[in-house]
Amino acid sequence: MIKENLQEVEQRILAACQRAGRDPGCVTLVAVSKTKPVEMLQEAYAEGIREFGENKPQEIREKYPSLPKDIHWHMIGHLQRNKIKYIIDKACMIHSVDSSRLAQAIDEEARKHNLVMPVLVEVNMAKEESKFGIMPEEAEDFIREISSLSNIRVEGLMTIAPFTDHPEENRVHFRNLKKLSVDIGAKNIDNVNMRHLSMGMTGDFEVAVEEGATMVRVGTGIFGARDYTV
Ligand SMILES: *Cc1c(COP(=O)(O)O)cnc(C)c1O
């Protein structure tokens, strides 16, 4: 089933790229494997997937030893400062930086490991009270502030759009995130680039790709519905 799901998701990304006149090579599919057992990740790995997304540091720490070392682990969920240590030498990128205290703590932990951690700034485009992320109008100042931290590198923006059965409703949020990234990119802030836009999930990734996503985070569409009761 994972094989067929992956083929379908990849086909839909390709079609969205074609509609938008984008190079499919510029869109990375991050397979969101949270709550799913290692066997399912291995199945996706066998189909060529190397980018996996998890929203809990403990889950990366637990799955990491049983899976091949050429996997890139994306930390996509809200991160508590005391859990950074679980993933600092395992994650290839942290998509969810939304406070200077968190940015500073990642920087400190990265320095201990003598590495530079690529990070994305999470922006709450729809200004939902229930969501993490900084407000769009605060993004530039926030990025300027954390750009002085030498063991993290801001590489773009991320958003989690509202849950909806109508993906078109999220187009405006994706379009605005793209605009924001172009505006901030034009400021040429030292140690900052806007190479990545992490946006789009199972329900809306095609719209996100049409609006310029470079990374889509797809879970349910690949691994099936998640069961939180077990
Ligand atoms: C769970 C999750 C996803 C994937 O959600 P699906 O709707 O299952 O594709 C993407 N991004 C984040 C931050 C998530 O927590």
mmCIF file of N, CA, C and O in Angstrom, residues 64-104:
data_model
loop_
_atom_site.group_PDB
_atom_site.id
_atom_site.type_symbol
_atom_site.label_atom_id
_atom_site.label_comp_id
_atom_site.label_asym_id
_atom_site.label_seq_id
_atom_site.Cartn_x
_atom_site.Cartn_y
_atom_site.Cartn_z
ATOM 1 N N TYR A 64 15.867 6.066 15.070
ATOM 2 C CA TYR A 64 17.156 6.312 14.431
ATOM 3 C C TYR A 64 18.075 5.078 14.381
ATOM 4 O O TYR A 64 18.591 4.738 13.312
ATOM 5 N N PRO A 65 18.278 4.379 15.496
ATOM 6 C CA PRO A 65 19.245 3.265 15.476
ATOM 7 C C PRO A 65 18.829 2.114 14.564
ATOM 8 O O PRO A 65 19.693 1.387 14.072
ATOM 9 N N SER A 66 17.526 1.910 14.335
ATOM 10 C CA SER A 66 17.088 0.743 13.552
ATOM 11 C C SER A 66 16.984 1.029 12.065
ATOM 12 O O SER A 66 16.562 0.158 11.312
ATOM 13 N N LEU A 67 17.334 2.222 11.648
ATOM 14 C CA LEU A 67 17.161 2.549 10.236
ATOM 15 C C LEU A 67 18.485 2.991 9.605
ATOM 16 O O LEU A 67 19.412 3.394 10.310
ATOM 17 N N PRO A 68 18.573 2.881 8.269
ATOM 18 C CA PRO A 68 19.837 3.204 7.588
ATOM 19 C C PRO A 68 20.292 4.640 7.856
ATOM 20 O O PRO A 68 19.478 5.526 8.084
ATOM 21 N N LYS A 69 21.596 4.815 7.836
ATOM 22 C CA LYS A 69 22.180 6.091 8.233
ATOM 23 C C LYS A 69 22.116 7.154 7.125
ATOM 24 O O LYS A 69 22.439 8.319 7.361
ATOM 25 N N ASP A 70 21.680 6.768 5.931
ATOM 26 C CA ASP A 70 21.571 7.813 4.890
ATOM 27 C C ASP A 70 20.188 8.469 4.878
ATOM 28 O O ASP A 70 19.857 9.241 3.979
ATOM 29 N N ILE A 71 19.408 8.186 5.920
ATOM 30 C CA ILE A 71 18.124 8.879 6.052
ATOM 31 C C ILE A 71 18.346 10.283 6.592
ATOM 32 O O ILE A 71 19.191 10.500 7.463
ATOM 33 N N HIS A 72 17.601 11.248 6.064
ATOM 34 C CA HIS A 72 17.594 12.614 6.601
ATOM 35 C C HIS A 72 16.338 12.786 7.449
ATOM 36 O O HIS A 72 15.228 12.639 6.955
ATOM 37 N N TRP A 73 16.550 13.102 8.703
ATOM 38 C CA TRP A 73 15.430 13.258 9.642
ATOM 39 C C TRP A 73 15.080 14.729 9.778
ATOM 40 O O TRP A 73 15.924 15.542 10.150
ATOM 41 N N HIS A 74 13.814 15.042 9.503
ATOM 42 C CA HIS A 74 13.341 16.416 9.636
ATOM 43 C C HIS A 74 12.519 16.529 10.915
ATOM 44 O O HIS A 74 11.535 15.810 11.083
ATOM 45 N N MET A 75 12.936 17.447 11.783
ATOM 46 C CA MET A 75 12.157 17.704 13.000
ATOM 47 C C MET A 75 11.111 18.752 12.638
ATOM 48 O O MET A 75 11.438 19.908 12.398
ATOM 49 N N ILE A 76 9.835 18.324 12.549
ATOM 50 C CA ILE A 76 8.814 19.237 12.004
ATOM 51 C C ILE A 76 7.852 19.760 13.056
ATOM 52 O O ILE A 76 7.083 20.670 12.791
ATOM 53 N N GLY A 77 7.885 19.179 14.269
ATOM 54 C CA GLY A 77 6.882 19.554 15.265
ATOM 55 C C GLY A 77 7.412 20.528 16.305
ATOM 56 O O GLY A 77 8.605 20.829 16.345
ATOM 57 N N HIS A 78 6.516 20.994 17.135
ATOM 58 C CA HIS A 78 6.891 21.916 18.211
ATOM 59 C C HIS A 78 7.981 21.262 19.059
ATOM 60 O O HIS A 78 7.873 20.107 19.439
ATOM 61 N N LEU A 79 9.017 22.021 19.333
ATOM 62 C CA LEU A 79 10.190 21.468 20.015
ATOM 63 C C LEU A 79 10.387 22.155 21.364
ATOM 64 O O LEU A 79 10.436 23.384 21.434
ATOM 65 N N GLN A 80 10.493 21.349 22.408
ATOM 66 C CA GLN A 80 10.800 21.910 23.726
ATOM 67 C C GLN A 80 12.308 21.964 23.894
ATOM 68 O O GLN A 80 13.018 21.064 23.454
ATOM 69 N N ARG A 81 12.765 22.995 24.591
ATOM 70 C CA ARG A 81 14.214 23.212 24.671
ATOM 71 C C ARG A 81 14.953 22.047 25.315
ATOM 72 O O ARG A 81 16.051 21.709 24.895
ATOM 73 N N ASN A 82 14.316 21.407 26.310
ATOM 74 C CA ASN A 82 15.025 20.314 26.984
ATOM 75 C C ASN A 82 15.097 19.035 26.153
ATOM 76 O O ASN A 82 15.727 18.066 26.548
ATOM 77 N N LYS A 83 14.453 19.035 24.984
ATOM 78 C CA LYS A 83 14.496 17.822 24.136
ATOM 79 C C LYS A 83 15.442 17.978 22.941
ATOM 80 O O LYS A 83 15.628 17.034 22.174
ATOM 81 N N ILE A 84 16.012 19.158 22.789
ATOM 82 C CA ILE A 84 16.886 19.400 21.637
ATOM 83 C C ILE A 84 18.030 18.394 21.605
ATOM 84 O O ILE A 84 18.440 17.926 20.553
ATOM 85 N N LYS A 85 18.500 18.060 22.796
ATOM 86 C CA LYS A 85 19.663 17.175 22.882
ATOM 87 C C LYS A 85 19.412 15.790 22.263
ATOM 88 O O LYS A 85 20.342 15.127 21.826
ATOM 89 N N TYR A 86 18.143 15.383 22.216
ATOM 90 C CA TYR A 86 17.838 14.064 21.627
ATOM 91 C C TYR A 86 18.088 14.028 20.120
ATOM 92 O O TYR A 86 18.263 12.962 19.543
ATOM 93 N N ILE A 87 18.001 15.178 19.486
ATOM 94 C CA ILE A 87 17.994 15.161 18.016
ATOM 95 C C ILE A 87 19.086 16.017 17.363
ATOM 96 O O ILE A 87 19.219 16.009 16.150
ATOM 97 N N ILE A 88 19.862 16.706 18.190
ATOM 98 C CA ILE A 88 20.779 17.700 17.623
ATOM 99 C C ILE A 88 21.777 17.072 16.642
ATOM 100 O O ILE A 88 22.133 17.668 15.629
ATOM 101 N N ASP A 89 22.194 15.830 16.928
ATOM 102 C CA ASP A 89 23.161 15.187 16.024
ATOM 103 C C ASP A 89 22.466 14.194 15.082
ATOM 104 O O ASP A 89 23.112 13.413 14.413
ATOM 105 N N LYS A 90 21.129 14.226 15.041
ATOM 106 C CA LYS A 90 20.391 13.282 14.192
ATOM 107 C C LYS A 90 19.553 13.975 13.133
ATOM 108 O O LYS A 90 19.375 13.464 12.033
ATOM 109 N N ALA A 91 19.016 15.149 13.458
ATOM 110 C CA ALA A 91 18.134 15.844 12.514
ATOM 111 C C ALA A 91 18.963 16.602 11.477
ATOM 112 O O ALA A 91 20.032 17.128 11.792
ATOM 113 N N CYS A 92 18.460 16.641 10.244
ATOM 114 C CA CYS A 92 19.130 17.416 9.194
ATOM 115 C C CYS A 92 18.606 18.837 9.184
ATOM 116 O O CYS A 92 19.234 19.733 8.612
ATOM 117 N N MET A 93 17.448 19.053 9.789
ATOM 118 C CA MET A 93 16.824 20.373 9.772
ATOM 119 C C MET A 93 15.725 20.418 10.827
ATOM 120 O O MET A 93 15.047 19.427 11.068
ATOM 121 N N ILE A 94 15.561 21.592 11.436
ATOM 122 C CA ILE A 94 14.450 21.809 12.364
ATOM 123 C C ILE A 94 13.509 22.822 11.717
ATOM 124 O O ILE A 94 13.907 23.946 11.422
ATOM 125 N N HIS A 95 12.270 22.380 11.437
ATOM 126 C CA HIS A 95 11.325 23.204 10.660
ATOM 127 C C HIS A 95 10.521 24.177 11.521
ATOM 128 O O HIS A 95 9.703 24.914 10.978
ATOM 129 N N SER A 96 10.677 24.108 12.835
ATOM 130 C CA SER A 96 9.670 24.699 13.714
ATOM 131 C C SER A 96 10.239 25.695 14.730
ATOM 132 O O SER A 96 9.857 25.678 15.881
ATOM 133 N N VAL A 97 11.156 26.549 14.285
ATOM 134 C CA VAL A 97 11.713 27.537 15.208
ATOM 135 C C VAL A 97 10.765 28.730 15.291
ATOM 136 O O VAL A 97 10.427 29.337 14.270
ATOM 137 N N ASP A 98 10.300 29.028 16.513
ATOM 138 C CA ASP A 98 9.310 30.095 16.652
ATOM 139 C C ASP A 98 9.532 30.975 17.875
ATOM 140 O O ASP A 98 8.647 31.728 18.265
ATOM 141 N N SER A 99 10.708 30.862 18.481
ATOM 142 C CA SER A 99 11.020 31.777 19.586
ATOM 143 C C SER A 99 12.527 31.949 19.672
ATOM 144 O O SER A 99 13.286 31.048 19.275
ATOM 145 N N SER A 100 12.954 33.097 20.186
ATOM 146 C CA SER A 100 14.409 33.293 20.277
ATOM 147 C C SER A 100 15.009 32.398 21.344
ATOM 148 O O SER A 100 16.143 31.974 21.219
ATOM 149 N N ARG A 101 14.227 32.095 22.369
ATOM 150 C CA ARG A 101 14.769 31.180 23.388
ATOM 151 C C ARG A 101 15.050 29.802 22.799
ATOM 152 O O ARG A 101 16.060 29.178 23.103
ATOM 153 N N LEU A 102 14.154 29.350 21.944
ATOM 154 C CA LEU A 102 14.375 28.059 21.284
ATOM 155 C C LEU A 102 15.578 28.143 20.338
ATOM 156 O O LEU A 102 16.441 27.263 20.332
ATOM 157 N N ALA A 103 15.653 29.213 19.550
ATOM 158 C CA ALA A 103 16.767 29.378 18.614
ATOM 159 C C ALA A 103 18.101 29.392 19.361
ATOM 160 O O ALA A 103 19.068 28.739 18.951
ATOM 161 N N GLN A 104 18.132 30.097 20.486
ATOM 162 C CA GLN A 104 19.363 30.170 21.280
ATOM 163 C C GLN A 104 19.738 28.805 21.843
ATOM 164 O O GLN A 104 20.910 28.431 21.867
#
